[in-house]
Structure formats: C-alpha cells, structure tokens
C-alpha cells in the first residue's frame, strides 16, 4: 500500500515511484482532500454529500460512491478485483483514508515543526514542502477553512522558529533576509518584528534594529490601535542600554560547563553521597528547560530516590526527595504511577526521620506529598499541605514556603468556587518570590493568578500576569511557560465572544500542536477535544463536529452529550444517571457544567440537583476558565438552565 499526498498547495497525489497520480475532476480531489482533513477518521457519506454540494442532486450518494471507486482505482491500481481496499477504506457509515503518518505533506510538516527542538535545516526542508496556500483550490469550502487556517499559522510559526534556531546558533546574519520578507508579508506578528530587530542588533546594526522597532510600533498603533507588547518594549529598552543579555551565545558557556564537570568528576568520588544530591539538583533545573528536559528529569527522579533509600540514610533520602521542588501548575499528574511511588517513598522517609532531624526536611517531604497527591481526593494531601505551610512560616524560610504554597495550591480544589482563594495563593507566591529571587515560583504565582482571575472574568489583571510570566520566562530561559500563556490567550479571545467558532478552533489546534513535545501528558491527553467541545457548546454547534474523537480522561463527563448528539437519547439518560463525581481539579466546574447540560436535556432531576449543589458556590465564575485554557461560559447560565 503506497501513495503520497500533497495538500500544502493544490491537492495532488504521487505513487511510490514519485509519479503523479491522475485524480480526474475537482470533486474527486474534493473527496480526497476532505478525507485527508479528517486525519484517518471516518467521514460519513452524508457529511461528504453536504460538503460537496450546496444543493445536492437526487443521486448525490451514488455520485460520492462513484468518486470513491475512481479514487480507489487510481490510488491502488494493482488491487485485484473484489479485494478489499487497504488505503481508501469503507468503514461503518462512510469512508476513511488510512494513509501512513508520513504520507501527507501537511502531517509531515506538523511533525517537523512541533516534534522536537528547532533545527534550522529541518525547518528549512519542511518549509520547502509548501507549493502554495494549503488546500489551495478549496479556499472557500467551510470544511477546509479551519484546517487551512491552522496550517497557515503553523507555517508562520515555523518561519519564526527557524529564525530563533539560527539566532541561538549565532547565525544572526542568515536570519535577517527571511525575517525581513516575513514581516513585510505579515506585519501584525510581533514576534517576527522582535526576532528581526534582535538579528539586526547581533549583526552590529543597532540603528537598523531600533528603526525596525519604531516601524513595528507605528504599524501597531496606527493600524490596530494597540501598543507593542511587553517583549517588543523590553527589547527596545535593552537595545538602547546595550544590555549584555542580547549578545549572541558564545562558546564560553560550553567551555565553562565542560571544565566544571571535569573538575567535579575528578574531585568528588564516584560513590560519594554528594553526587546523589547534586544529581537531584541538576534534575530540578533540567525539568524547567523544555519538554525533553522535563521527561528526562521525571525518568531519573525515581531512580535517584531508590538509590538514596538503598544507602539507608533517612535524612539523605529526605533531601533527595525534597530537593526536587519543581513548580507545578496543572492539577493532573503527568505520571500518576510515579507520583504514587514518590508519595509512598516520602511517607517512608517521614517515618524514618530521627528525632532532632531538621524541620525543613520534614516540611519538604510534606510539601512533596501535597504536590504529588494532586487530583487524588486525598485528605492526606490536604493535611500535608497545611502542615508544610505551618512549618515553613515558623522557620521563615522563603524557598520552603514557596514550595509549601505550591502544595497548598494543588490541594485548593475541595469544592467549586475557590478561585478567589487560589488567587490569594498566587498573589503571595508572586510577592514572596520576587523579594527573594525565586524565579520559577514567581512564574508559578503569575500563572496561578492568570487562572484565578480568568475564572473571575477579570481578564485585564489576568493579561498583566500572563505578560509578566512571559517576561520572566524569556529572561530566564523557561520555554514551557509560553505553552500556558499561549493557551490562555486563545481562551481570552474565546471569552470575548467576538471570535468566530472556526477561528477559535483553528487557534486551539495551533496551540495544541505545541503540546506534543512539552513532556506533559497529564496536560495534553484529551485537552484539544475538550477545547473544541467548549467552542461548540458556546456557539451552539454539534458536539462532535462530524468526527470521532478521543476524550481521554474527560470521557465520562462528555459521554452523555456525545450520545445526545448522536440521537441516542435512552443511552444518554442512562449515562447521565451513572456519571461519577468529577476530579477536584482545575476543570471541576467545567465537568459539572457539561453534566448539567446533559441532565437538563434528558430530564434527570436527581443529577440536575447534584450539579446545582456542586456549582452554586461558583455562580460568579466562568466555567472552566480557572484552568487558564478553556471556558464553557458563565456558570450562572448553567445554573439558570438547572432552575436556580
């Protein structure tokens, strides 16, 4: 089974030898393109008919089958008569194109852009696959619009990632021509202006860099009526002051690292306990460097704890466990099994600590239990958080208190409507961390406030905290922060009520593409489908959007609405009656609102009463916005529908 497909331009297909495959007429290409948009999922025949014709002819279903048969002959010319198709298959009520993951240029392009650290050569090759606008001949088709917008945004992002990679490698001069063309074609992209100005500065053209920033400011103010964002403003200030942080990366960093590592290996014995503690400190720093670093740190953490326990020193074990104080903002663990193992190890270390052991070691173990117990409804987690906070305040230890407050935040979901309480935690984290130079916890505080103020509909304040988090992240090389702020800004647009559904969905798809390589499966799983569902709920659209999806951990609370969307009312009513209590986390209110909508639709008064009781404390909040990622709209609207 072969075939390679191109949609980054006019829709085309090639055989295994690289020869073009004739696709006959425009409707044949439309069927193929529509199936590629579905990404290996089944598209019902009825949906194909709706997408191919504004006013379908009487024999439209037969015509679709004729188009499919012709495509099969073209794509699998060697298939024996009556042998089942293996590429363009019939399944259930429709058809699916089971192309290999690397058989479609758009799929390969997405993987090249999002599937690892940016490399100029790889991004250059991927950008070369574009032959014109995506799905060029279907620009006016509703079914192609969101995918075209997503791919276009991804291409612009790729141009900027390539420039960032060139700058990181000290190749600023190479980046200037492409960035110059890029900002000319897309003058509203602030990051492109920033990269161009930085590239010019690093090539010794300070005056040109400042002129570029002035040009960007003029365009933004005169054409859009907005001032430049904080990153552009900061860059202009840094250039005027010739900040040393703007200099190109140098070999000195690598040289110092190699020399220090060599000295450490030479002077600290292979079996020394200091190596174990140093390793955990390195893992803590590694975890905030990006997706690969986070995954690697998580992978080695358990081994470090096991090694410490084997040495039989409870205080050493406590330090190894408690030193890994990586800030956590998402309430679902990336590795629940490992989290459970860490909690058990921390409890063992607590029991084994001798009398007179440092209280700080005990508090760090308790804070670890609180953070790693998130999303488990553990009363022990809440008690551990409170005790860690008490000890940290008594010791007046800022770093310990910041870690303890992270545990308090992770346990601050006992009921709905606690956004004001979490906002207070975030405010203390920001104030405490900024005074004592605890950068990663200062970022955490800003992100907590983005979530909490978003839940309360105070987007002006949330915007300021998102900008502050971005500034700190850029200054301190914390790339994962922008994942959360990028999602927040899509939520911000959605909550405004002024963005069309298709644009919202396209923006969420672009934001979701970044989740593939950030090392946070607890965040990624099911999030894009849930985000798209939030768009459809607010805009009054069908839940499924015509395509089957994997709901991940959110499936029990989404299932009743899916069944209703499919016209399976009896099964939906049964599912509503069996729906479990949602996890006490950042999406607690959102899950209850989905249940409330389904309960009202099927007339389930008992479940409606459960939803009403759970949601009433959050009547002043936006459902789901406390996540900083999505929103279903005001909780009050759902309470009104429930009869309150």
mmCIF file of C-alpha atoms in Angstrom, residues 106-408:
data_model
loop_
_atom_site.group_PDB
_atom_site.id
_atom_site.type_symbol
_atom_site.label_atom_id
_atom_site.label_comp_id
_atom_site.label_asym_id
_atom_site.label_seq_id
_atom_site.Cartn_x
_atom_site.Cartn_y
_atom_site.Cartn_z
ATOM 1 C CA UNK A 106 0.850 18.530 5.960
ATOM 2 C CA UNK A 107 1.209 15.782 8.576
ATOM 3 C CA UNK A 108 4.954 15.574 7.995
ATOM 4 C CA UNK A 109 5.186 19.349 8.198
ATOM 5 C CA UNK A 110 3.402 19.469 11.549
ATOM 6 C CA UNK A 111 5.691 16.790 12.962
ATOM 7 C CA UNK A 112 8.788 18.582 11.670
ATOM 8 C CA UNK A 113 7.715 21.866 13.267
ATOM 9 C CA UNK A 114 6.444 20.569 16.610
ATOM 10 C CA UNK A 115 8.225 17.240 17.054
ATOM 11 C CA UNK A 116 11.436 18.300 18.739
ATOM 12 C CA UNK A 117 13.861 21.154 19.329
ATOM 13 C CA UNK A 118 14.053 23.631 16.446
ATOM 14 C CA UNK A 119 16.804 22.877 13.936
ATOM 15 C CA UNK A 120 17.287 25.323 11.046
ATOM 16 C CA UNK A 121 17.990 22.616 8.436
ATOM 17 C CA UNK A 122 14.945 20.559 9.387
ATOM 18 C CA UNK A 123 12.656 23.589 9.414
ATOM 19 C CA UNK A 124 14.117 24.828 6.119
ATOM 20 C CA UNK A 125 13.357 21.493 4.496
ATOM 21 C CA UNK A 126 9.822 21.442 5.903
ATOM 22 C CA UNK A 127 9.062 24.979 4.716
ATOM 23 C CA UNK A 128 10.232 23.899 1.259
ATOM 24 C CA UNK A 129 7.315 21.460 1.053
ATOM 25 C CA UNK A 130 4.864 24.328 0.631
ATOM 26 C CA UNK A 131 3.803 24.762 -3.015
ATOM 27 C CA UNK A 132 1.187 27.431 -2.354
ATOM 28 C CA UNK A 133 -1.706 28.050 0.085
ATOM 29 C CA UNK A 134 -2.860 24.859 1.815
ATOM 30 C CA UNK A 135 -5.788 23.119 0.072
ATOM 31 C CA UNK A 136 -5.467 25.898 -2.481
ATOM 32 C CA UNK A 137 -8.487 25.068 -4.663
ATOM 33 C CA UNK A 138 -10.776 24.659 -1.653
ATOM 34 C CA UNK A 139 -10.200 28.033 -0.021
ATOM 35 C CA UNK A 140 -13.927 28.828 0.077
ATOM 36 C CA UNK A 141 -15.078 25.497 1.500
ATOM 37 C CA UNK A 142 -16.286 25.503 5.114
ATOM 38 C CA UNK A 143 -14.835 22.039 5.746
ATOM 39 C CA UNK A 144 -11.344 23.201 4.782
ATOM 40 C CA UNK A 145 -11.343 26.633 6.422
ATOM 41 C CA UNK A 146 -10.225 25.694 9.936
ATOM 42 C CA UNK A 147 -7.523 23.318 8.703
ATOM 43 C CA UNK A 148 -6.232 25.893 6.211
ATOM 44 C CA UNK A 149 -6.057 28.497 8.992
ATOM 45 C CA UNK A 150 -4.275 26.076 11.324
ATOM 46 C CA UNK A 151 -1.682 25.084 8.732
ATOM 47 C CA UNK A 152 -1.098 28.694 7.711
ATOM 48 C CA UNK A 153 -0.496 29.669 11.327
ATOM 49 C CA UNK A 154 1.816 26.681 11.744
ATOM 50 C CA UNK A 155 3.824 27.757 8.687
ATOM 51 C CA UNK A 156 4.291 31.277 10.055
ATOM 52 C CA UNK A 157 5.292 29.776 13.385
ATOM 53 C CA UNK A 158 7.840 27.580 11.576
ATOM 54 C CA UNK A 159 9.442 30.601 9.896
ATOM 55 C CA UNK A 160 9.868 32.217 13.302
ATOM 56 C CA UNK A 161 11.142 29.017 14.950
ATOM 57 C CA UNK A 162 13.739 28.691 12.205
ATOM 58 C CA UNK A 163 14.903 32.246 12.888
ATOM 59 C CA UNK A 164 15.043 31.572 16.629
ATOM 60 C CA UNK A 165 17.172 28.488 15.991
ATOM 61 C CA UNK A 166 19.522 30.459 13.741
ATOM 62 C CA UNK A 167 19.914 33.138 16.407
ATOM 63 C CA UNK A 168 20.581 30.505 19.077
ATOM 64 C CA UNK A 169 23.368 29.102 16.904
ATOM 65 C CA UNK A 170 24.971 32.524 16.391
ATOM 66 C CA UNK A 171 23.809 32.782 12.763
ATOM 67 C CA UNK A 172 22.005 36.108 13.010
ATOM 68 C CA UNK A 173 23.084 37.335 9.566
ATOM 69 C CA UNK A 174 21.429 34.325 7.920
ATOM 70 C CA UNK A 175 18.149 35.088 9.668
ATOM 71 C CA UNK A 176 17.831 38.737 8.579
ATOM 72 C CA UNK A 177 16.706 38.370 4.893
ATOM 73 C CA UNK A 178 13.962 35.838 5.602
ATOM 74 C CA UNK A 179 12.703 37.767 8.612
ATOM 75 C CA UNK A 180 12.667 40.982 6.583
ATOM 76 C CA UNK A 181 10.400 39.340 3.990
ATOM 77 C CA UNK A 182 8.326 37.720 6.727
ATOM 78 C CA UNK A 183 7.424 40.975 8.490
ATOM 79 C CA UNK A 184 6.693 42.630 5.148
ATOM 80 C CA UNK A 185 4.110 39.935 4.342
ATOM 81 C CA UNK A 186 2.768 39.567 7.904
ATOM 82 C CA UNK A 187 3.229 42.933 9.626
ATOM 83 C CA UNK A 188 0.990 42.133 12.619
ATOM 84 C CA UNK A 189 3.220 39.364 14.004
ATOM 85 C CA UNK A 190 5.021 40.987 16.912
ATOM 86 C CA UNK A 191 7.384 38.074 17.442
ATOM 87 C CA UNK A 192 8.638 38.393 13.880
ATOM 88 C CA UNK A 193 9.486 42.059 14.460
ATOM 89 C CA UNK A 194 11.252 41.142 17.700
ATOM 90 C CA UNK A 195 13.358 38.473 16.017
ATOM 91 C CA UNK A 196 14.273 40.776 13.130
ATOM 92 C CA UNK A 197 15.365 43.561 15.481
ATOM 93 C CA UNK A 198 17.400 41.119 17.571
ATOM 94 C CA UNK A 199 19.046 39.639 14.482
ATOM 95 C CA UNK A 200 19.985 43.110 13.238
ATOM 96 C CA UNK A 201 21.403 44.052 16.626
ATOM 97 C CA UNK A 202 23.537 40.930 16.737
ATOM 98 C CA UNK A 203 24.984 41.740 13.321
ATOM 99 C CA UNK A 204 26.148 45.122 14.598
ATOM 100 C CA UNK A 205 23.249 47.132 13.108
ATOM 101 C CA UNK A 206 21.902 48.784 16.263
ATOM 102 C CA UNK A 207 20.387 51.722 14.387
ATOM 103 C CA UNK A 208 18.553 49.439 11.962
ATOM 104 C CA UNK A 209 17.284 47.353 14.884
ATOM 105 C CA UNK A 210 15.805 50.426 16.572
ATOM 106 C CA UNK A 211 14.317 51.592 13.261
ATOM 107 C CA UNK A 212 12.593 48.221 12.877
ATOM 108 C CA UNK A 213 11.107 48.501 16.350
ATOM 109 C CA UNK A 214 9.876 52.042 15.611
ATOM 110 C CA UNK A 215 8.306 50.785 12.371
ATOM 111 C CA UNK A 216 6.570 47.981 14.268
ATOM 112 C CA UNK A 217 5.248 50.444 16.848
ATOM 113 C CA UNK A 218 3.884 52.758 14.130
ATOM 114 C CA UNK A 219 2.083 49.927 12.347
ATOM 115 C CA UNK A 220 0.554 48.530 15.513
ATOM 116 C CA UNK A 221 -0.583 51.903 16.843
ATOM 117 C CA UNK A 222 -1.841 53.411 13.579
ATOM 118 C CA UNK A 223 -3.358 50.308 12.012
ATOM 119 C CA UNK A 224 -4.578 48.306 15.019
ATOM 120 C CA UNK A 225 -4.762 50.923 17.733
ATOM 121 C CA UNK A 226 -2.657 48.865 20.161
ATOM 122 C CA UNK A 227 0.726 49.441 21.739
ATOM 123 C CA UNK A 228 3.570 46.956 21.233
ATOM 124 C CA UNK A 229 3.575 44.035 23.642
ATOM 125 C CA UNK A 230 5.966 43.667 26.584
ATOM 126 C CA UNK A 231 8.561 41.633 24.671
ATOM 127 C CA UNK A 232 8.959 44.330 21.990
ATOM 128 C CA UNK A 233 9.062 47.094 24.565
ATOM 129 C CA UNK A 234 11.636 45.220 26.623
ATOM 130 C CA UNK A 235 13.818 44.592 23.576
ATOM 131 C CA UNK A 236 13.804 48.270 22.630
ATOM 132 C CA UNK A 237 14.876 49.203 26.150
ATOM 133 C CA UNK A 238 17.591 46.540 26.185
ATOM 134 C CA UNK A 239 18.975 47.682 22.827
ATOM 135 C CA UNK A 240 19.062 51.322 23.942
ATOM 136 C CA UNK A 241 21.004 50.258 27.053
ATOM 137 C CA UNK A 242 23.098 47.704 25.121
ATOM 138 C CA UNK A 243 22.116 45.028 27.614
ATOM 139 C CA UNK A 244 24.707 42.249 27.739
ATOM 140 C CA UNK A 245 21.932 39.662 27.670
ATOM 141 C CA UNK A 246 21.341 40.472 23.996
ATOM 142 C CA UNK A 247 24.735 39.148 22.956
ATOM 143 C CA UNK A 248 24.915 36.043 20.797
ATOM 144 C CA UNK A 249 25.507 32.707 22.543
ATOM 145 C CA UNK A 250 29.242 32.053 22.925
ATOM 146 C CA UNK A 251 31.482 29.028 23.216
ATOM 147 C CA UNK A 252 32.432 30.245 26.690
ATOM 148 C CA UNK A 253 29.316 28.655 28.190
ATOM 149 C CA UNK A 254 30.156 25.234 26.807
ATOM 150 C CA UNK A 255 33.775 25.617 27.886
ATOM 151 C CA UNK A 256 32.889 26.538 31.468
ATOM 152 C CA UNK A 257 30.413 23.660 31.692
ATOM 153 C CA UNK A 258 32.947 21.119 30.434
ATOM 154 C CA UNK A 259 35.655 22.368 32.778
ATOM 155 C CA UNK A 260 33.371 22.355 35.813
ATOM 156 C CA UNK A 261 32.043 18.873 35.024
ATOM 157 C CA UNK A 262 35.588 17.580 34.595
ATOM 158 C CA UNK A 263 36.646 19.082 37.925
ATOM 159 C CA UNK A 264 33.630 17.584 39.678
ATOM 160 C CA UNK A 265 34.346 14.115 38.282
ATOM 161 C CA UNK A 266 37.975 14.440 39.314
ATOM 162 C CA UNK A 267 37.419 15.613 42.896
ATOM 163 C CA UNK A 268 34.116 14.008 44.000
ATOM 164 C CA UNK A 269 34.310 10.230 44.335
ATOM 165 C CA UNK A 270 32.003 8.077 42.220
ATOM 166 C CA UNK A 271 30.264 6.691 45.309
ATOM 167 C CA UNK A 272 30.041 9.961 47.224
ATOM 168 C CA UNK A 273 26.600 10.851 48.567
ATOM 169 C CA UNK A 274 27.158 14.421 47.415
ATOM 170 C CA UNK A 275 26.853 13.149 43.835
ATOM 171 C CA UNK A 276 23.310 11.984 44.525
ATOM 172 C CA UNK A 277 22.223 15.319 45.938
ATOM 173 C CA UNK A 278 23.955 17.167 43.097
ATOM 174 C CA UNK A 279 22.184 14.919 40.606
ATOM 175 C CA UNK A 280 18.764 15.794 42.023
ATOM 176 C CA UNK A 281 19.617 19.492 41.885
ATOM 177 C CA UNK A 282 20.562 19.047 38.250
ATOM 178 C CA UNK A 283 17.306 17.178 37.558
ATOM 179 C CA UNK A 284 15.339 20.009 39.176
ATOM 180 C CA UNK A 285 16.980 22.523 36.840
ATOM 181 C CA UNK A 286 16.639 20.183 33.864
ATOM 182 C CA UNK A 287 12.876 19.875 34.407
ATOM 183 C CA UNK A 288 12.241 23.522 33.518
ATOM 184 C CA UNK A 289 14.388 23.635 30.361
ATOM 185 C CA UNK A 290 11.751 22.227 27.992
ATOM 186 C CA UNK A 291 9.762 19.108 27.154
ATOM 187 C CA UNK A 292 12.760 16.845 26.646
ATOM 188 C CA UNK A 293 14.333 18.045 29.867
ATOM 189 C CA UNK A 294 11.116 17.540 31.827
ATOM 190 C CA UNK A 295 10.701 13.984 30.552
ATOM 191 C CA UNK A 296 14.334 13.142 31.272
ATOM 192 C CA UNK A 297 14.149 14.589 34.777
ATOM 193 C CA UNK A 298 10.966 12.695 35.514
ATOM 194 C CA UNK A 299 12.529 9.495 34.207
ATOM 195 C CA UNK A 300 15.577 9.732 36.509
ATOM 196 C CA UNK A 301 13.818 11.009 39.613
ATOM 197 C CA UNK A 302 12.564 7.644 40.871
ATOM 198 C CA UNK A 303 15.987 6.069 40.333
ATOM 199 C CA UNK A 304 17.583 8.790 42.450
ATOM 200 C CA UNK A 305 15.104 8.180 45.284
ATOM 201 C CA UNK A 306 15.696 4.429 45.137
ATOM 202 C CA UNK A 307 19.451 4.974 45.228
ATOM 203 C CA UNK A 308 19.085 7.194 48.309
ATOM 204 C CA UNK A 309 16.915 4.633 50.110
ATOM 205 C CA UNK A 310 19.467 1.896 49.411
ATOM 206 C CA UNK A 311 22.059 3.890 51.374
ATOM 207 C CA UNK A 312 19.874 3.663 54.487
ATOM 208 C CA UNK A 313 20.180 7.340 55.437
ATOM 209 C CA UNK A 314 16.684 8.826 56.058
ATOM 210 C CA UNK A 315 17.932 12.404 56.113
ATOM 211 C CA UNK A 316 19.720 11.956 52.786
ATOM 212 C CA UNK A 317 16.576 10.372 51.343
ATOM 213 C CA UNK A 318 14.525 13.303 52.632
ATOM 214 C CA UNK A 319 16.884 15.770 50.934
ATOM 215 C CA UNK A 320 16.851 13.816 47.652
ATOM 216 C CA UNK A 321 13.046 13.740 47.640
ATOM 217 C CA UNK A 322 12.529 17.298 48.863
ATOM 218 C CA UNK A 323 15.152 18.975 46.671
ATOM 219 C CA UNK A 324 13.042 18.254 43.569
ATOM 220 C CA UNK A 325 10.775 21.256 44.156
ATOM 221 C CA UNK A 326 9.809 21.807 40.535
ATOM 222 C CA UNK A 327 6.779 24.167 40.459
ATOM 223 C CA UNK A 328 3.554 22.508 39.319
ATOM 224 C CA UNK A 329 0.600 24.449 37.915
ATOM 225 C CA UNK A 330 -1.525 21.702 36.304
ATOM 226 C CA UNK A 331 -3.665 19.586 38.610
ATOM 227 C CA UNK A 332 -3.390 16.282 36.731
ATOM 228 C CA UNK A 333 -0.169 14.315 37.188
ATOM 229 C CA UNK A 334 1.920 13.510 34.116
ATOM 230 C CA UNK A 335 2.791 10.094 35.556
ATOM 231 C CA UNK A 336 0.257 9.008 38.228
ATOM 232 C CA UNK A 337 2.095 5.765 38.962
ATOM 233 C CA UNK A 338 5.376 7.563 39.602
ATOM 234 C CA UNK A 339 3.597 10.209 41.672
ATOM 235 C CA UNK A 340 2.148 7.464 43.863
ATOM 236 C CA UNK A 341 5.612 5.910 44.272
ATOM 237 C CA UNK A 342 7.095 9.271 45.288
ATOM 238 C CA UNK A 343 4.336 9.794 47.874
ATOM 239 C CA UNK A 344 4.961 6.338 49.369
ATOM 240 C CA UNK A 345 8.721 6.998 49.489
ATOM 241 C CA UNK A 346 8.133 10.400 51.141
ATOM 242 C CA UNK A 347 5.900 8.801 53.767
ATOM 243 C CA UNK A 348 8.605 6.191 54.472
ATOM 244 C CA UNK A 349 11.206 8.917 54.827
ATOM 245 C CA UNK A 350 8.955 10.862 57.225
ATOM 246 C CA UNK A 351 8.510 7.814 59.426
ATOM 247 C CA UNK A 352 12.256 7.117 59.405
ATOM 248 C CA UNK A 353 13.465 10.652 60.219
ATOM 249 C CA UNK A 354 15.211 10.570 63.603
ATOM 250 C CA UNK A 355 14.339 12.908 66.476
ATOM 251 C CA UNK A 356 16.102 16.202 66.005
ATOM 252 C CA UNK A 357 16.123 15.990 62.204
ATOM 253 C CA UNK A 358 15.814 19.422 60.547
ATOM 254 C CA UNK A 359 12.204 20.591 60.399
ATOM 255 C CA UNK A 360 12.836 21.918 56.908
ATOM 256 C CA UNK A 361 13.481 18.370 55.684
ATOM 257 C CA UNK A 362 10.166 17.254 57.176
ATOM 258 C CA UNK A 363 8.342 20.203 55.593
ATOM 259 C CA UNK A 364 9.794 19.447 52.159
ATOM 260 C CA UNK A 365 8.603 15.857 52.390
ATOM 261 C CA UNK A 366 5.123 17.058 53.364
ATOM 262 C CA UNK A 367 5.067 19.575 50.501
ATOM 263 C CA UNK A 368 6.107 16.796 48.112
ATOM 264 C CA UNK A 369 3.215 14.640 49.339
ATOM 265 C CA UNK A 370 0.800 17.547 48.812
ATOM 266 C CA UNK A 371 2.012 18.266 45.272
ATOM 267 C CA UNK A 372 2.215 14.642 44.154
ATOM 268 C CA UNK A 373 -1.230 13.820 45.631
ATOM 269 C CA UNK A 374 -2.953 16.339 43.365
ATOM 270 C CA UNK A 375 -6.132 15.163 41.715
ATOM 271 C CA UNK A 376 -6.450 12.107 44.000
ATOM 272 C CA UNK A 377 -9.037 13.441 46.510
ATOM 273 C CA UNK A 378 -6.527 12.606 49.232
ATOM 274 C CA UNK A 379 -7.321 14.028 52.653
ATOM 275 C CA UNK A 380 -3.709 13.231 53.493
ATOM 276 C CA UNK A 381 -2.598 15.605 50.745
ATOM 277 C CA UNK A 382 -4.568 18.488 52.270
ATOM 278 C CA UNK A 383 -3.226 17.790 55.771
ATOM 279 C CA UNK A 384 0.339 17.537 54.443
ATOM 280 C CA UNK A 385 -0.011 20.871 52.631
ATOM 281 C CA UNK A 386 -1.303 22.631 55.738
ATOM 282 C CA UNK A 387 1.445 21.193 57.953
ATOM 283 C CA UNK A 388 4.196 22.061 55.459
ATOM 284 C CA UNK A 389 2.908 25.642 55.294
ATOM 285 C CA UNK A 390 2.864 25.960 59.105
ATOM 286 C CA UNK A 391 6.445 24.736 59.429
ATOM 287 C CA UNK A 392 7.695 26.974 56.596
ATOM 288 C CA UNK A 393 6.091 30.076 58.133
ATOM 289 C CA UNK A 394 7.510 29.224 61.548
ATOM 290 C CA UNK A 395 11.005 28.787 60.093
ATOM 291 C CA UNK A 396 10.662 31.962 57.999
ATOM 292 C CA UNK A 397 12.234 30.110 55.051
ATOM 293 C CA UNK A 398 11.131 31.785 51.771
ATOM 294 C CA UNK A 399 12.127 28.940 49.417
ATOM 295 C CA UNK A 400 10.486 26.364 51.657
ATOM 296 C CA UNK A 401 7.327 28.478 51.953
ATOM 297 C CA UNK A 402 7.103 28.840 48.174
ATOM 298 C CA UNK A 403 7.272 25.050 47.783
ATOM 299 C CA UNK A 404 4.709 24.594 50.567
ATOM 300 C CA UNK A 405 2.359 27.108 48.921
ATOM 301 C CA UNK A 406 2.605 25.083 45.712
ATOM 302 C CA UNK A 407 1.291 22.130 47.724
ATOM 303 C CA UNK A 408 -1.462 24.292 49.218
#
